[in-house]
Coordinates of N, CA and C in Angstrom, one line a residue:
M199 N -14.8 3.3 -13.8 CA -14.3 4.5 -13.1 C -13.6 5.4 -14.1
D200 N -13.9 6.7 -13.8 CA -13.2 7.7 -14.7 C -11.8 8.0 -14.1
I201 N -11.0 8.8 -14.8 CA -9.6 9.0 -14.4 C -9.6 9.8 -13.1
A202 N -10.5 10.7 -12.8 CA -10.5 11.4 -11.6 C -10.7 10.5 -10.4
E203 N -11.6 9.5 -10.5 CA -11.8 8.6 -9.5 C -10.6 7.7 -9.3
L204 N -10.0 7.3 -10.4 CA -8.8 6.4 -10.3 C -7.7 7.2 -9.6
K205 N -7.5 8.5 -9.9 CA -6.4 9.3 -9.3 C -6.7 9.5 -7.8
A206 N -8.0 9.6 -7.4 CA -8.4 9.8 -6.0 C -8.1 8.5 -5.3
L207 N -8.3 7.3 -5.9 CA -8.1 6.0 -5.3 C -6.6 5.8 -5.1
L208 N -5.8 6.3 -6.1 CA -4.3 6.2 -6.0 C -3.8 7.1 -4.8
S209 N -4.4 8.2 -4.7 CA -4.0 9.1 -3.6 C -4.3 8.5 -2.3
K210 N -5.5 7.8 -2.2 CA -5.9 7.1 -0.9 C -4.9 6.0 -0.6
R211 N -4.6 5.3 -1.7 CA -3.6 4.1 -1.5 C -2.3 4.6 -0.9
L212 N -1.8 5.7 -1.5 CA -0.5 6.2 -1.0 C -0.6 6.7 0.4
H213 N -1.8 7.4 0.7 CA -2.0 7.8 2.1 C -2.1 6.7 3.0
M214 N -2.7 5.6 2.6 CA -2.8 4.4 3.5 C -1.4 3.8 3.7
E215 N -0.6 3.8 2.6 CA 0.8 3.2 2.8 C 1.5 4.1 3.8
L216 N 1.4 5.4 3.7 CA 2.2 6.3 4.6 C 1.7 6.1 6.0
E217 N 0.4 6.0 6.2 CA -0.2 5.8 7.5 C 0.3 4.5 8.2
L218 N 0.3 3.4 7.4 CA 0.7 2.1 7.9 C 2.2 2.2 8.3
F219 N 3.0 2.9 7.4 CA 4.4 3.1 7.7 C 4.6 3.8 9.0
K220 N 3.9 4.9 9.2 CA 4.0 5.7 10.4 C 3.6 4.9 11.6
D221 N 2.5 4.2 11.5 CA 2.0 3.3 12.6 C 3.1 2.3 13.0
S222 N 3.7 1.7 12.0 CA 4.8 0.7 12.4 C 6.0 1.4 13.1
K223 N 6.3 2.6 12.7 CA 7.4 3.3 13.3 C 7.0 3.8 14.7
L224 N 5.8 4.2 14.9 CA 5.4 4.7 16.2 C 5.2 3.6 17.2
R225 N 5.2 2.4 16.8 CA 5.2 1.2 17.7 C 6.6 0.9 18.2
Q226 N 7.6 1.5 17.7 CA 9.0 1.3 18.1 C 9.3 2.2 19.2
G227 N 10.5 1.9 19.8 CA 11.0 2.8 20.9 C 11.6 4.1 20.4
K228 N 11.9 5.0 21.3 CA 12.4 6.3 20.9 C 13.7 6.1 20.1
V229 N 14.6 5.3 20.5 CA 15.9 5.1 19.9 C 15.7 4.6 18.4
E230 N 14.8 3.6 18.3 CA 14.6 3.1 16.9 C 13.9 4.2 16.0
I231 N 13.0 5.0 16.6 CA 12.4 6.0 15.8 C 13.5 7.1 15.4
F232 N 14.3 7.4 16.3 CA 15.4 8.4 16.0 C 16.3 7.8 14.9
Q233 N 16.7 6.5 15.0 CA 17.5 5.9 14.0 C 16.9 5.8 12.6
A234 N 15.6 5.8 12.6 CA 14.8 5.8 11.3 C 14.4 7.1 10.8
S235 N 15.0 8.2 11.4 CA 14.6 9.5 11.0 C 14.8 9.8 9.5
Y236 N 15.9 9.3 8.9 CA 16.1 9.5 7.4 C 15.0 8.8 6.6
E237 N 14.7 7.6 7.0 CA 13.7 6.8 6.3 C 12.3 7.5 6.4
I238 N 12.0 8.0 7.6 CA 10.7 8.7 7.8 C 10.7 9.9 6.9
E239 N 11.7 10.7 6.9 CA 11.7 11.9 6.1 C 11.5 11.6 4.6
I240 N 12.2 10.5 4.1 CA 12.1 10.2 2.7 C 10.7 9.7 2.4
Y241 N 10.1 8.9 3.2 CA 8.8 8.4 3.0 C 7.8 9.6 2.9
V242 N 7.9 10.5 3.8 CA 7.0 11.7 3.8 C 7.2 12.5 2.5
N243 N 8.5 12.7 2.2 CA 8.8 13.5 0.9 C 8.3 12.8 -0.3
L244 N 8.5 11.4 -0.4 CA 8.0 10.7 -1.5 C 6.5 10.8 -1.6
Y245 N 5.8 10.7 -0.5 CA 4.3 10.8 -0.5 C 3.9 12.2 -1.1
E246 N 4.5 13.2 -0.6 CA 4.2 14.6 -1.1 C 4.5 14.8 -2.5
I247 N 5.6 14.2 -3.0 CA 6.0 14.3 -4.4 C 5.0 13.6 -5.3
F248 N 4.6 12.4 -4.8 CA 3.7 11.6 -5.6 C 2.3 12.2 -5.7
L249 N 1.9 12.8 -4.6 CA 0.6 13.4 -4.6 C 0.5 14.5 -5.6
T250 N 1.6 15.3 -5.7 CA 1.7 16.4 -6.7 C 1.7 15.8 -8.1
H251 N 2.4 14.7 -8.3 CA 2.7 14.1 -9.6 C 1.5 13.3 -10.2
I252 N 0.6 12.9 -9.3 CA -0.5 12.1 -9.8 C -1.3 12.8 -10.8
A253 N -1.4 14.1 -10.7 CA -2.2 14.9 -11.7 C -1.6 14.8 -13.1
N254 N -0.3 14.5 -13.2 CA 0.3 14.3 -14.6 C 0.2 12.9 -15.2
L255 N -0.3 12.0 -14.4 CA -0.3 10.6 -14.9 C -1.5 10.3 -15.8
G256 N -1.3 9.5 -16.7 CA -2.4 9.1 -17.6 C -3.2 7.9 -17.0
E257 N -4.3 7.6 -17.5 CA -5.2 6.6 -17.0 C -4.5 5.2 -16.9
D258 N -3.7 4.8 -18.0 CA -3.1 3.5 -18.0 C -2.0 3.4 -16.8
A259 N -1.3 4.5 -16.6 CA -0.2 4.5 -15.6 C -0.9 4.4 -14.2
V260 N -2.0 5.1 -14.0 CA -2.7 5.1 -12.7 C -3.2 3.7 -12.5
R261 N -3.8 3.1 -13.5 CA -4.3 1.7 -13.3 C -3.2 0.7 -13.0
R262 N -2.1 0.8 -13.7 CA -0.9 -0.1 -13.4 C -0.5 0.1 -11.9
L263 N -0.4 1.4 -11.5 CA 0.1 1.6 -10.1 C -0.9 1.1 -9.1
L264 N -2.2 1.2 -9.4 CA -3.2 0.6 -8.5 C -3.1 -0.9 -8.4
G265 N -2.7 -1.5 -9.5 CA -2.6 -2.9 -9.6 C -1.4 -3.6 -9.0
L266 N -0.5 -2.8 -8.6 CA 0.8 -3.3 -8.0 C 0.4 -4.0 -6.7
N267 N 1.1 -5.2 -6.5 CA 0.9 -5.9 -5.3 C 2.0 -5.7 -4.2
F268 N 2.6 -4.6 -4.3 CA 3.6 -4.2 -3.3 C 3.5 -2.7 -3.0
G269 N 4.1 -2.3 -1.9 CA 4.0 -0.9 -1.5 C 4.8 0.0 -2.4
I270 N 4.2 1.0 -2.9 CA 4.8 1.9 -3.9 C 5.9 2.7 -3.1
L271 N 5.5 3.3 -2.0 CA 6.5 4.1 -1.2 C 7.7 3.3 -0.8
E272 N 7.5 2.1 -0.3 CA 8.6 1.2 0.1 C 9.5 0.9 -1.1
F273 N 8.9 0.5 -2.2 CA 9.6 0.1 -3.4 C 10.6 1.3 -3.9
V274 N 10.0 2.5 -3.9 CA 10.8 3.6 -4.4 C 11.8 4.0 -3.4
Y275 N 11.5 3.9 -2.1 CA 12.5 4.2 -1.0 C 13.7 3.2 -1.1
R276 N 13.4 1.9 -1.3 CA 14.5 0.9 -1.4 C 15.4 1.2 -2.7
G277 N 14.7 1.6 -3.8 CA 15.5 2.0 -4.9 C 16.4 3.3 -4.7
W278 N 15.8 4.2 -3.9 CA 16.6 5.4 -3.6 C 17.8 5.1 -2.8
L279 N 17.7 4.1 -1.9 CA 18.9 3.8 -1.1 C 20.0 3.2 -1.9
S280 N 19.7 2.7 -3.1 CA 20.8 2.1 -3.9 C 21.5 3.1 -4.8
R281 N 21.0 4.3 -4.8 CA 21.6 5.3 -5.6 C 22.7 6.1 -4.9
E282 N 23.6 6.6 -5.7 CA 24.6 7.5 -5.1 C 24.0 8.8 -4.7
D283 N 24.3 9.2 -3.5 CA 23.8 10.4 -3.0 C 24.9 11.5 -2.9
G284 N 24.7 12.6 -3.5 CA 25.7 13.7 -3.5 C 25.5 14.6 -2.3
F285 N 24.5 14.4 -1.5 CA 24.2 15.3 -0.4 C 25.4 15.3 0.6
Y286 N 25.9 14.1 0.9 CA 27.0 14.1 1.9 C 28.2 14.8 1.4
D287 N 28.6 14.5 0.1 CA 29.8 15.2 -0.4 C 29.6 16.7 -0.5
E288 N 28.4 17.2 -0.8 CA 28.2 18.6 -0.8 C 28.3 19.2 0.6
L289 N 27.7 18.5 1.5 CA 27.7 19.0 2.9 C 29.1 19.0 3.4
R290 N 29.9 17.9 3.2 CA 31.3 17.9 3.6 C 32.1 19.0 3.0
S291 N 31.9 19.3 1.7 CA 32.7 20.4 1.1 C 32.3 21.7 1.7
Y292 N 31.0 21.9 1.9 CA 30.6 23.2 2.5 C 31.1 23.3 3.9
A293 N 30.9 22.3 4.7 CA 31.3 22.3 6.1 C 32.8 22.6 6.2
C294 N 33.6 21.9 5.4 CA 35.1 22.1 5.5 C 35.5 23.6 5.1
E295 N 34.8 24.1 4.1 CA 35.1 25.5 3.7 C 34.7 26.4 4.8
E296 N 33.6 26.2 5.4 CA 33.1 27.1 6.5 C 34.1 27.0 7.7
L297 N 34.5 25.8 8.0 CA 35.4 25.5 9.1 C 36.7 26.3 8.8
Q298 N 37.2 26.3 7.6 CA 38.4 27.1 7.3 C 38.2 28.6 7.5
K299 N 37.0 29.1 7.0 CA 36.7 30.5 7.1 C 36.6 30.9 8.6
I300 N 35.9 30.2 9.4 CA 35.7 30.6 10.8 C 37.0 30.4 11.7
S301 N 37.9 29.5 11.2 CA 39.1 29.3 12.0 C 40.2 30.2 11.5
G302 N 40.0 30.9 10.4 CA 41.1 31.7 9.9 C 40.8 33.2 10.2

């Protein structure tokens, strides 16, 4: 296989991972789906980021990714959860500043 075919195969794999994830979520109830909204958003964003980034990968990297025996999206999502997220702190700071402005 040439590099273009390998990249297309990796794109298909990521698409299949996302579709399987969506299917598993859609089998849940409304409350569970709502509770998983952050996870759903991150999976979709990761998929879109990876699709764009595949063009920058070399043949060896693509082959290694295709050879993984675990879900790429799930693996990266789990790693993301273990990182410190500055979003909440930024939102809190902004919200408190705005609250002061509108109350004064």
